[in-house]
Coordinates of C-alpha atoms in Angstrom, one line a residue:
X1 CA 90.3 103.1 -6.6
X2 CA 87.0 104.8 -5.5
X3 CA 84.1 103.6 -3.5
X4 CA 81.0 104.6 -5.5
X5 CA 77.8 105.5 -3.8
X6 CA 74.4 105.5 -5.6
X7 CA 73.4 108.8 -7.2
X8 CA 69.9 110.0 -7.4
X9 CA 68.0 109.6 -10.7
X10 CA 67.9 113.0 -12.5
X11 CA 64.5 114.6 -12.4
X12 CA 62.9 117.8 -13.8
X13 CA 60.0 117.9 -11.3
X14 CA 61.9 118.0 -8.0
X15 CA 59.5 119.9 -5.7
X16 CA 60.4 123.2 -4.1
X17 CA 61.3 122.7 -0.4
X18 CA 63.1 124.5 2.3
X19 CA 66.9 124.4 2.7
X20 CA 66.4 122.6 6.0
X21 CA 64.3 119.9 4.3
X22 CA 66.8 119.6 1.5
X23 CA 69.5 118.9 4.1
X24 CA 67.4 116.0 5.5
X25 CA 66.8 114.7 2.0
X26 CA 70.6 114.7 1.3
X27 CA 71.3 112.9 4.6
X28 CA 68.9 110.1 3.6
X29 CA 70.5 109.9 0.2
X30 CA 73.9 109.3 2.0
X31 CA 72.5 106.4 3.9
X32 CA 72.1 108.1 7.3
X33 CA 69.6 106.1 9.4
X34 CA 69.9 108.0 12.7
X35 CA 70.7 111.5 13.9
X36 CA 71.6 112.3 17.5
X37 CA 70.2 115.7 18.5
X38 CA 69.7 118.2 21.3
X39 CA 67.0 120.4 19.8
X40 CA 67.3 124.2 19.4
X41 CA 65.2 126.9 17.9
X42 CA 68.1 127.7 15.5
X43 CA 67.5 124.6 13.3
X44 CA 63.8 123.9 13.7
X45 CA 63.3 123.6 10.0
X46 CA 65.7 120.6 9.9
X47 CA 63.9 119.0 12.8
X48 CA 60.7 119.5 10.9
X49 CA 62.2 117.8 7.8
X50 CA 63.3 114.8 10.0
X51 CA 59.8 114.2 11.1
X52 CA 58.6 112.5 7.9
X53 CA 62.1 111.5 6.5
X54 CA 62.5 107.9 7.7
X55 CA 65.6 109.0 9.6
X56 CA 65.3 108.1 13.3
X57 CA 65.9 111.2 15.5
X58 CA 67.5 110.2 18.8
X59 CA 66.8 113.1 21.3
X60 CA 69.7 113.2 23.7
X61 CA 69.9 114.8 27.2
X62 CA 73.2 116.7 26.7
X63 CA 75.1 117.9 23.6
X64 CA 78.2 116.0 24.8
X65 CA 76.2 112.8 24.8
X66 CA 74.8 113.5 21.4
X67 CA 78.3 114.2 19.9
X68 CA 79.7 111.0 21.5
X69 CA 76.8 109.0 20.1
X70 CA 77.4 110.4 16.6
X71 CA 81.1 109.5 17.0
X72 CA 80.3 106.0 18.1
X73 CA 77.9 105.6 15.2
X74 CA 80.7 106.7 12.8
X75 CA 83.0 104.0 14.3
X76 CA 80.4 101.3 13.7
X77 CA 79.5 102.1 10.1
X78 CA 81.3 103.1 6.9
X79 CA 79.5 106.5 6.8
X80 CA 79.8 109.5 9.1
X81 CA 77.8 109.7 12.3
X82 CA 75.6 112.8 12.5
X83 CA 74.9 115.0 15.5
X84 CA 72.8 118.2 15.6
X85 CA 73.1 120.9 18.3
X86 CA 72.2 124.6 18.6
X87 CA 74.4 127.6 18.7
X88 CA 76.7 129.0 21.4
X89 CA 76.4 126.8 24.6
X90 CA 75.1 123.8 22.6
X91 CA 78.1 123.9 20.3
X92 CA 80.5 124.3 23.2
X93 CA 79.1 121.2 24.9
X94 CA 79.5 119.2 21.7
X95 CA 83.1 120.0 21.4
X96 CA 84.2 117.0 23.4
X97 CA 82.8 114.5 20.9
X98 CA 84.5 116.5 18.1
X99 CA 87.9 116.1 19.7
X100 CA 87.3 112.4 20.1
X101 CA 86.5 112.1 16.4
X102 CA 89.6 114.1 15.5
X103 CA 92.0 112.0 17.5
X104 CA 90.3 108.7 16.8
X105 CA 90.0 109.4 13.0
X106 CA 86.2 108.8 13.1
X107 CA 84.0 110.1 10.3
X108 CA 81.4 112.4 11.9
X109 CA 79.4 115.5 10.8
X110 CA 78.2 118.0 13.5
X111 CA 75.5 120.3 12.3
X112 CA 75.3 123.5 14.4
X113 CA 72.3 125.9 14.3
X114 CA 73.4 129.5 14.0
X115 CA 71.9 133.0 14.6
X116 CA 70.1 134.6 11.6
X117 CA 72.4 136.0 8.9
X118 CA 71.7 139.7 9.5
X119 CA 72.4 139.3 13.3
X120 CA 76.1 138.5 12.8
X121 CA 78.8 140.6 14.5
X122 CA 76.2 142.3 16.8
X123 CA 76.8 140.2 19.9
X124 CA 73.5 138.5 19.2
X125 CA 72.0 136.0 21.7
X126 CA 74.3 132.9 21.7
X127 CA 76.4 134.3 18.9
X128 CA 79.8 132.7 18.3
X129 CA 82.3 132.3 15.4
X130 CA 81.9 128.7 14.3
X131 CA 85.1 128.7 12.2
X132 CA 87.2 130.3 14.9
X133 CA 85.9 127.7 17.5
X134 CA 86.3 124.5 15.4
X135 CA 88.8 125.1 12.6
X136 CA 91.8 123.6 14.4
X137 CA 89.9 120.4 15.4
X138 CA 87.9 119.6 12.4
X139 CA 88.7 118.6 8.8
X140 CA 86.5 121.3 7.5
X141 CA 84.1 123.9 8.8
X142 CA 81.4 125.2 6.5
X143 CA 78.5 127.6 6.8
X144 CA 75.4 127.4 4.7
X145 CA 75.1 131.0 3.5
X146 CA 73.4 130.2 0.3
X147 CA 70.2 128.1 0.6
X148 CA 70.5 126.6 -2.9
X149 CA 73.7 124.9 -1.8
X150 CA 72.1 123.0 1.1
X151 CA 72.3 119.6 -0.6
X152 CA 75.8 120.3 -1.9
X153 CA 77.1 121.3 1.5
X154 CA 75.8 117.9 2.9
X155 CA 77.6 116.0 0.1
X156 CA 80.8 118.0 0.7
X157 CA 80.6 117.4 4.5
X158 CA 80.0 113.7 4.2
X159 CA 82.8 113.4 1.6
X160 CA 85.3 115.3 3.7
X161 CA 84.5 113.3 6.8
X162 CA 85.1 110.0 5.0
X163 CA 88.0 110.8 2.6
X164 CA 91.7 110.4 3.4
X165 CA 92.2 110.1 7.1
X166 CA 88.5 110.2 8.4
X167 CA 87.5 112.8 10.9
X168 CA 84.9 115.3 12.0
X169 CA 83.4 118.1 9.9
X170 CA 81.3 121.0 11.2
X171 CA 78.4 122.6 9.3
X172 CA 76.9 125.9 10.5
X173 CA 73.2 126.4 9.7
X174 CA 72.0 130.0 10.0
X175 CA 68.4 129.9 11.2
X176 CA 66.9 132.1 8.6
X177 CA 68.7 130.5 5.6
X178 CA 67.2 127.1 6.5
X179 CA 63.7 128.4 5.8
X180 CA 64.6 129.7 2.3
X181 CA 63.1 127.7 -0.6
X182 CA 65.4 125.7 -2.8
X183 CA 65.0 124.1 -6.2
X184 CA 66.6 121.3 -8.2
X185 CA 67.6 117.7 -7.4
X186 CA 69.7 116.6 -4.5
X187 CA 73.5 116.6 -4.9
X188 CA 74.7 113.1 -5.5
X189 CA 77.2 111.5 -3.0
X190 CA 80.8 112.2 -3.9
X191 CA 82.9 109.0 -4.5
X192 CA 85.6 108.4 -1.9
X193 CA 89.0 107.3 -3.0
X194 CA 90.2 104.1 -1.4
X195 CA 93.7 103.8 -2.8
X196 CA 95.3 100.4 -3.2
X197 CA 98.7 98.7 -3.6
X198 CA 100.7 99.4 -6.8
X199 CA 102.9 96.6 -8.3
X200 CA 105.8 98.4 -6.6
X201 CA 104.1 98.3 -3.3
X202 CA 103.3 94.6 -3.6
X203 CA 107.0 93.8 -4.4
X204 CA 108.3 95.9 -1.6
X205 CA 106.0 94.3 1.0
X206 CA 106.6 90.8 -0.3
X207 CA 110.4 91.3 -0.1
X208 CA 110.2 92.8 3.4
X209 CA 108.1 90.0 4.7
X210 CA 110.2 87.3 3.1
X211 CA 113.3 88.7 4.6
X212 CA 111.8 89.2 8.1
X213 CA 112.4 86.8 11.0
X214 CA 109.9 88.4 13.4
X215 CA 107.3 90.3 11.5
X216 CA 104.3 91.9 13.3
X217 CA 101.1 93.5 12.0
X218 CA 99.4 96.2 14.1
X219 CA 95.8 96.9 13.2
X220 CA 94.0 100.1 14.2
X221 CA 91.6 102.9 13.3
X222 CA 87.9 102.8 12.4
X223 CA 88.1 102.5 8.6
X224 CA 87.7 98.7 8.3
X225 CA 84.9 96.4 7.2
X226 CA 84.1 93.1 8.9
X227 CA 84.9 91.3 5.6
X228 CA 88.3 92.9 5.4
X229 CA 89.0 92.0 9.1
X230 CA 88.1 88.4 8.4
X231 CA 90.2 88.2 5.3
X232 CA 93.3 89.6 7.0
X233 CA 92.8 87.1 9.9
X234 CA 92.8 84.2 7.4
X235 CA 95.9 85.5 5.7
X236 CA 97.8 86.0 9.0
X237 CA 96.8 82.6 10.3
X238 CA 97.8 80.9 7.0
X239 CA 101.2 82.4 7.2
X240 CA 101.6 82.1 11.0
X241 CA 102.2 85.8 11.4
X242 CA 101.1 87.7 14.5
X243 CA 99.0 90.8 14.9
X244 CA 98.5 93.2 17.8
X245 CA 95.7 95.7 18.2
X246 CA 96.1 99.4 18.6
X247 CA 94.9 100.6 22.0
X248 CA 91.1 100.4 22.3
X249 CA 90.5 98.9 18.8
X250 CA 90.5 95.2 19.7
X251 CA 88.5 92.8 17.6
X252 CA 89.8 93.4 14.1
X253 CA 91.8 90.1 14.5
X254 CA 89.6 88.0 16.8
X255 CA 90.5 87.5 20.5
X256 CA 90.7 83.8 20.0
X257 CA 92.8 83.8 16.8
X258 CA 96.2 82.0 17.0
X259 CA 97.6 85.2 15.3
X260 CA 96.3 87.7 17.9
X261 CA 98.9 88.7 20.4
X262 CA 97.2 91.4 22.4
X263 CA 96.6 95.2 22.7
X264 CA 99.3 97.9 22.4
X265 CA 98.7 101.1 24.3
X266 CA 98.7 102.7 27.7
X267 CA 98.8 100.2 30.5
X268 CA 99.7 97.4 28.1
X269 CA 101.1 94.1 29.5
X270 CA 104.9 94.0 29.3
X271 CA 105.1 91.3 26.6
X272 CA 103.3 93.5 24.0
X273 CA 105.5 96.4 25.1
X274 CA 108.6 94.4 24.4
X275 CA 107.6 93.0 21.1
X276 CA 107.6 96.5 19.5
X277 CA 111.3 96.6 20.0
X278 CA 111.9 92.9 19.3
X279 CA 110.1 92.7 15.9
X280 CA 112.3 93.3 12.8
X281 CA 109.3 94.4 10.6
X282 CA 106.2 96.3 11.7
X283 CA 103.3 96.7 9.3
X284 CA 100.8 99.2 10.6
X285 CA 97.4 98.9 8.9
X286 CA 94.8 101.7 9.5
X287 CA 96.9 103.5 12.0
X288 CA 100.4 104.9 12.6
X289 CA 103.0 104.6 15.4
X290 CA 101.8 107.6 17.4
X291 CA 102.1 108.7 21.0
X292 CA 100.0 106.0 22.6
X293 CA 101.4 103.0 20.7
X294 CA 105.0 104.2 21.3
X295 CA 104.5 104.9 25.0
X296 CA 105.0 108.7 24.6
X297 CA 107.3 108.6 21.6
X298 CA 109.8 106.4 23.4
X299 CA 109.5 102.9 21.9
X300 CA 110.9 102.1 18.4
X301 CA 112.2 105.6 17.6
X302 CA 115.5 104.4 16.0
X303 CA 115.6 105.6 12.4
X304 CA 117.0 102.2 11.3
X305 CA 113.9 100.3 12.3
X306 CA 111.8 98.9 9.4
X307 CA 108.2 100.2 9.5
X308 CA 105.6 99.9 6.8
X309 CA 102.6 102.2 7.2
X310 CA 99.3 101.5 5.5
X311 CA 97.0 104.5 5.7
X312 CA 95.0 106.8 3.4
X313 CA 96.6 109.8 5.0
X314 CA 99.6 110.8 2.8
X315 CA 100.7 113.3 5.5
X316 CA 101.0 110.6 8.1
X317 CA 99.7 112.9 10.8
X318 CA 100.6 111.8 14.3
X319 CA 103.3 109.2 13.3
X320 CA 106.7 108.9 15.0
X321 CA 109.8 106.9 14.3
X322 CA 111.1 105.6 11.0
X323 CA 109.0 105.3 7.9
X324 CA 110.5 102.6 5.6
X325 CA 107.6 102.6 3.2
X326 CA 104.1 104.0 2.9
X327 CA 101.1 102.4 1.2
X328 CA 98.3 104.8 0.5
X329 CA 95.2 102.6 0.9
X330 CA 92.2 102.0 3.1
X331 CA 92.4 98.8 5.1
X332 CA 89.9 96.8 3.1
X333 CA 91.6 97.6 -0.3
X334 CA 95.0 96.9 1.2
X335 CA 93.9 93.5 2.5
X336 CA 92.3 92.6 -0.8
X337 CA 95.7 93.2 -2.4
X338 CA 97.6 91.5 0.4
X339 CA 95.6 88.3 -0.1
X340 CA 97.4 87.9 -3.4
X341 CA 100.8 87.7 -1.7
X342 CA 101.7 84.1 -0.9
X343 CA 104.8 83.3 1.1
X344 CA 106.6 80.3 2.3
X345 CA 106.0 80.0 6.1
X346 CA 109.3 80.4 7.9
X347 CA 110.0 78.3 11.0
X348 CA 111.0 81.5 12.8
X349 CA 107.5 82.9 12.2
X350 CA 105.9 79.8 13.8
X351 CA 108.0 80.1 16.9
X352 CA 107.7 83.9 17.2
X353 CA 103.9 83.9 16.8
X354 CA 103.5 80.9 19.1
X355 CA 105.5 82.5 21.8
X356 CA 103.6 85.8 21.7
X357 CA 100.3 84.0 21.4
X358 CA 101.1 82.0 24.6
X359 CA 101.9 85.2 26.4
X360 CA 98.5 86.7 25.4
X361 CA 96.6 83.5 26.4
X362 CA 98.3 83.6 29.9
X363 CA 97.4 87.3 30.1
X364 CA 93.8 86.8 29.1
X365 CA 93.1 83.7 31.2
X366 CA 90.1 84.3 33.4
X367 CA 90.5 84.6 37.1
X368 CA 88.4 82.4 39.4
X369 CA 84.7 82.8 39.2
X370 CA 84.3 81.8 42.9
X371 CA 83.8 84.9 45.1
X372 CA 86.4 85.7 47.7
X373 CA 85.8 87.1 51.1
X374 CA 85.6 90.9 51.2
X375 CA 84.4 93.7 48.9
X376 CA 83.1 93.1 45.3
X377 CA 85.8 92.5 42.7
X378 CA 85.9 93.2 39.0
X379 CA 87.9 89.9 38.6
X380 CA 84.9 88.0 39.9
X381 CA 82.5 90.0 37.7
X382 CA 84.4 89.3 34.5
X383 CA 85.0 85.7 35.3
X384 CA 81.2 85.2 35.6
X385 CA 80.3 87.4 32.7
X386 CA 82.6 86.2 29.9
X387 CA 81.3 82.6 29.8
X388 CA 77.8 84.0 29.1
X389 CA 78.8 86.2 26.1
X390 CA 77.8 85.3 22.6
X391 CA 80.5 85.6 19.9
X392 CA 79.1 88.9 18.6
X393 CA 79.1 90.7 22.0
X394 CA 80.1 94.3 22.0
X395 CA 82.0 96.2 24.8
X396 CA 82.1 100.0 25.2
X397 CA 83.9 102.2 27.7
X398 CA 85.3 105.6 28.2
X399 CA 88.6 106.3 30.1
X400 CA 90.1 105.2 33.3
X401 CA 91.8 102.2 34.9
X402 CA 88.5 100.3 35.1
X403 CA 88.7 99.9 31.3
X404 CA 91.7 97.5 31.7
X405 CA 89.4 94.7 32.8
X406 CA 87.8 94.9 29.3
X407 CA 91.2 95.1 27.6
X408 CA 92.4 92.0 29.4
X409 CA 89.4 89.7 29.5
X410 CA 86.6 90.8 27.1
X411 CA 86.5 88.5 24.1
X412 CA 86.3 90.8 21.1
X413 CA 85.6 88.4 18.2
X414 CA 84.8 90.7 15.3
X415 CA 85.4 94.2 13.9
X416 CA 83.7 97.0 15.8
X417 CA 83.1 94.9 18.9
X418 CA 85.0 97.4 21.0
X419 CA 83.9 101.0 21.1
X420 CA 86.0 103.5 23.1
X421 CA 87.6 106.9 23.1
X422 CA 91.3 106.7 22.2
X423 CA 91.7 110.4 23.2
X424 CA 91.2 109.3 26.8
X425 CA 87.8 111.2 27.0
X426 CA 85.6 110.4 30.0
X427 CA 81.9 110.1 29.7
X428 CA 81.9 107.9 26.5
X429 CA 80.7 104.7 28.0
X430 CA 76.9 105.2 28.2
X431 CA 76.4 107.1 24.9
X432 CA 78.4 104.6 23.0
X433 CA 76.5 101.7 24.6
X434 CA 73.2 103.3 23.6
X435 CA 74.4 103.5 20.0
X436 CA 75.6 99.9 19.9
X437 CA 72.4 98.6 21.4
X438 CA 70.2 100.6 19.0
X439 CA 72.3 99.6 16.0
X440 CA 72.3 95.9 17.0
X441 CA 69.3 95.2 19.1
X442 CA 69.9 91.4 19.1
X443 CA 73.5 91.6 20.4
X444 CA 74.8 91.6 23.9
X445 CA 76.2 95.1 24.6
X446 CA 78.3 95.6 27.8
X447 CA 79.7 98.9 29.0
X448 CA 82.3 99.2 31.7
X449 CA 82.1 102.6 33.4
X450 CA 84.0 104.1 36.3
X451 CA 82.2 106.0 39.0
X452 CA 83.7 109.3 38.0
X453 CA 83.3 108.5 34.3
X454 CA 79.7 107.4 34.6
X455 CA 78.4 110.6 36.0
X456 CA 79.8 112.7 33.1
X457 CA 77.1 111.3 30.8
X458 CA 75.1 108.9 32.8
X459 CA 72.0 110.9 32.1
X460 CA 71.9 109.3 28.7
X461 CA 70.4 106.3 30.4
X462 CA 67.2 108.3 29.9
X463 CA 67.8 108.1 26.2
X464 CA 68.4 104.4 26.5
X465 CA 65.0 104.0 28.2
X466 CA 63.2 106.2 25.7
X467 CA 64.4 104.3 22.6
X468 CA 64.6 100.8 24.0
X469 CA 68.4 100.4 24.2
X470 CA 69.3 97.5 26.5
X471 CA 73.0 97.5 27.4
X472 CA 74.4 95.9 30.5
X473 CA 76.2 98.6 32.5
X474 CA 78.7 97.8 35.2
X475 CA 79.8 100.8 37.3
X476 CA 83.1 100.2 39.0
X477 CA 82.9 102.3 42.2
X478 CA 86.2 102.9 43.9
X479 CA 85.3 106.4 45.1
X480 CA 88.1 108.1 43.3
X481 CA 89.4 109.2 39.9
X482 CA 91.6 106.1 39.8
X483 CA 94.0 106.9 36.9
X484 CA 94.8 110.3 38.2
X485 CA 95.3 108.9 41.7
X486 CA 97.8 106.4 40.2
X487 CA 99.8 109.3 38.6
X488 CA 99.5 111.2 41.9
X489 CA 101.0 108.4 43.9
X490 CA 103.8 108.1 41.4
X491 CA 104.8 111.7 41.5
X492 CA 103.4 112.9 44.9
X493 CA 103.3 109.7 47.0
X494 CA 101.0 109.8 50.0
X495 CA 99.6 113.2 49.1
X496 CA 96.0 112.5 48.0
X497 CA 94.5 115.7 46.7
X498 CA 91.6 116.4 44.3
X499 CA 90.9 112.7 43.4
X500 CA 88.4 111.4 46.0
X501 CA 84.7 111.0 45.4
X502 CA 81.5 110.5 47.3
X503 CA 79.0 108.7 45.1
X504 CA 75.3 108.1 44.9
X505 CA 73.6 104.7 44.8
X506 CA 74.0 104.0 41.1
X507 CA 71.5 101.1 41.3
X508 CA 68.8 103.5 42.4
X509 CA 69.9 106.0 39.7
X510 CA 69.3 103.2 37.1
X511 CA 65.9 102.5 38.5
X512 CA 65.0 106.1 38.5
X513 CA 65.8 106.2 34.8
X514 CA 63.5 103.3 34.1
X515 CA 66.0 100.4 34.0
X516 CA 67.0 97.6 36.4
X517 CA 69.6 98.4 39.0
X518 CA 71.4 96.1 41.5
X519 CA 74.1 96.9 44.1
X520 CA 76.9 94.5 44.9
X521 CA 78.9 95.4 48.0
X522 CA 80.4 92.0 48.8
X523 CA 82.2 89.7 46.4
X524 CA 79.7 86.9 47.2
X525 CA 76.9 89.2 45.8
X526 CA 78.5 89.6 42.4
X527 CA 77.4 86.4 40.6
X528 CA 73.7 86.8 41.7
X529 CA 73.8 90.5 40.8
X530 CA 75.1 89.8 37.3
X531 CA 72.5 87.0 36.8
X532 CA 69.7 89.3 37.9
X533 CA 70.8 92.0 35.5
X534 CA 71.0 89.6 32.5
X535 CA 67.5 88.3 33.3
X536 CA 66.2 91.9 33.3
X537 CA 67.7 92.6 29.9
X538 CA 66.5 89.3 28.3
X539 CA 63.1 89.0 29.9
X540 CA 62.0 92.6 30.7
X541 CA 63.8 94.2 27.8
X542 CA 65.3 97.1 29.8
X543 CA 68.8 98.2 30.3
X544 CA 70.4 96.9 33.5
X545 CA 73.1 98.4 35.8
X546 CA 75.3 96.5 38.3
X547 CA 76.9 98.8 40.9
X548 CA 80.1 97.2 42.2
X549 CA 81.6 98.8 45.3
X550 CA 85.3 97.8 45.0
X551 CA 88.4 98.5 47.0
X552 CA 90.6 101.4 46.0
X553 CA 94.0 100.7 44.4
X554 CA 92.8 97.4 42.9
X555 CA 93.7 97.2 39.2
X556 CA 93.3 94.7 36.4
X557 CA 97.1 94.5 35.9

């Protein structure tokens, strides 16, 4: 099966334009609506082409922020997110977003301006070897050495980022080549194979499910559609079969579905840890049993275990443990074929799903919304926030123990309602919140940031203000790198070194960037601070930040 994209109508009178303008033309043809850029003189011709293109150019304040935004954009849509940065230092700063896209299997294209062609190998200003830098962490690295191939290079990059296991692609753009004139029509988009179940696959899965007493689906990855997620949910609920979510991909099966039994990943609650060993049939859809899911290649490593893996990656990169059967298919095509499998519901499935669902409901039950004496608490914040959230609310976050409050309590009700970095990269929260808010201006977007994590890309609040993004930001300030402190206490108890922080007033920082900021030091301040922040978003149409000063060593679970 292939997913066909519209091709341009052939023409004999395509105007002559520069290679840089041809690149922009090709991006528009591939459905790109936004690019995330930090400008550089090395690709000025592309920036000039963007001016009249209809593609919105989001000017970011750091290349790391731009790369994260493109990665988040790729997670939210079925086409690659696009970032543009300049050579040398700019490319180095963007590398963090590329690594996120690689480990998270996110379609993304990073365009990097390069030195002029005849300056190569002369230690020119900001010169670097784009292939040597990026080749091990990108699906492809290409350089536009022939201006006439500009449109073709874009088509190849977009195809490579989307095909098979999605991931990042890097395209180098020599400054002088971009200005060369090109002729001929734009290269059409290249169809992306989507796979599907063969008759043999259908028989194997039907027999495995029918013979299973405790089956479990695990959803993951970024290659879904909302329709496929809804169709899978209906099938699971009809058959009384449970589904867990890969770490930081919650929402494929809704939070309130009777089939949803919780997240699986670092810091997971014990019931979802145990169910990986207890289940007699695991069906992974869109992901594989890798490091995080298996708790460091420990859980479910027995070769006798029955695991079905559904992925478009025939190499199964990153998987561990037994592989009983592989289905080469993207999630939406697999679910389309799965819908044709009807099974008699076994009583054991009803009991198994009900037990695990009850565990999840206990785990996700909100704490008291009534403030307690003492410092501000995230429990109180979440208990007051969650009842206000519409069904299509989105949550974003980076890395750190503060994210566990979102894992535990945030009601992710549809696909792509949770954006995060599964490579554990800090600094993702604000860039991804900007992207979500710009993509869906009518939806409530909440980002949960740690104090250390926020300051790695908090400057992108300036980007939010410039383009009208209105996320709700909560900064959980415990004056330390909490996750590392936890590891430190485990291995070097009582020896606190290199993990403590002295922070600014984050509410004043938000105000300086043009948004609303409020500080909550006591727990009794939390409900009022949250209410004021929501009013600022809804009435003043600005982003809002709530600065919570919490106790150290307080965790969600």
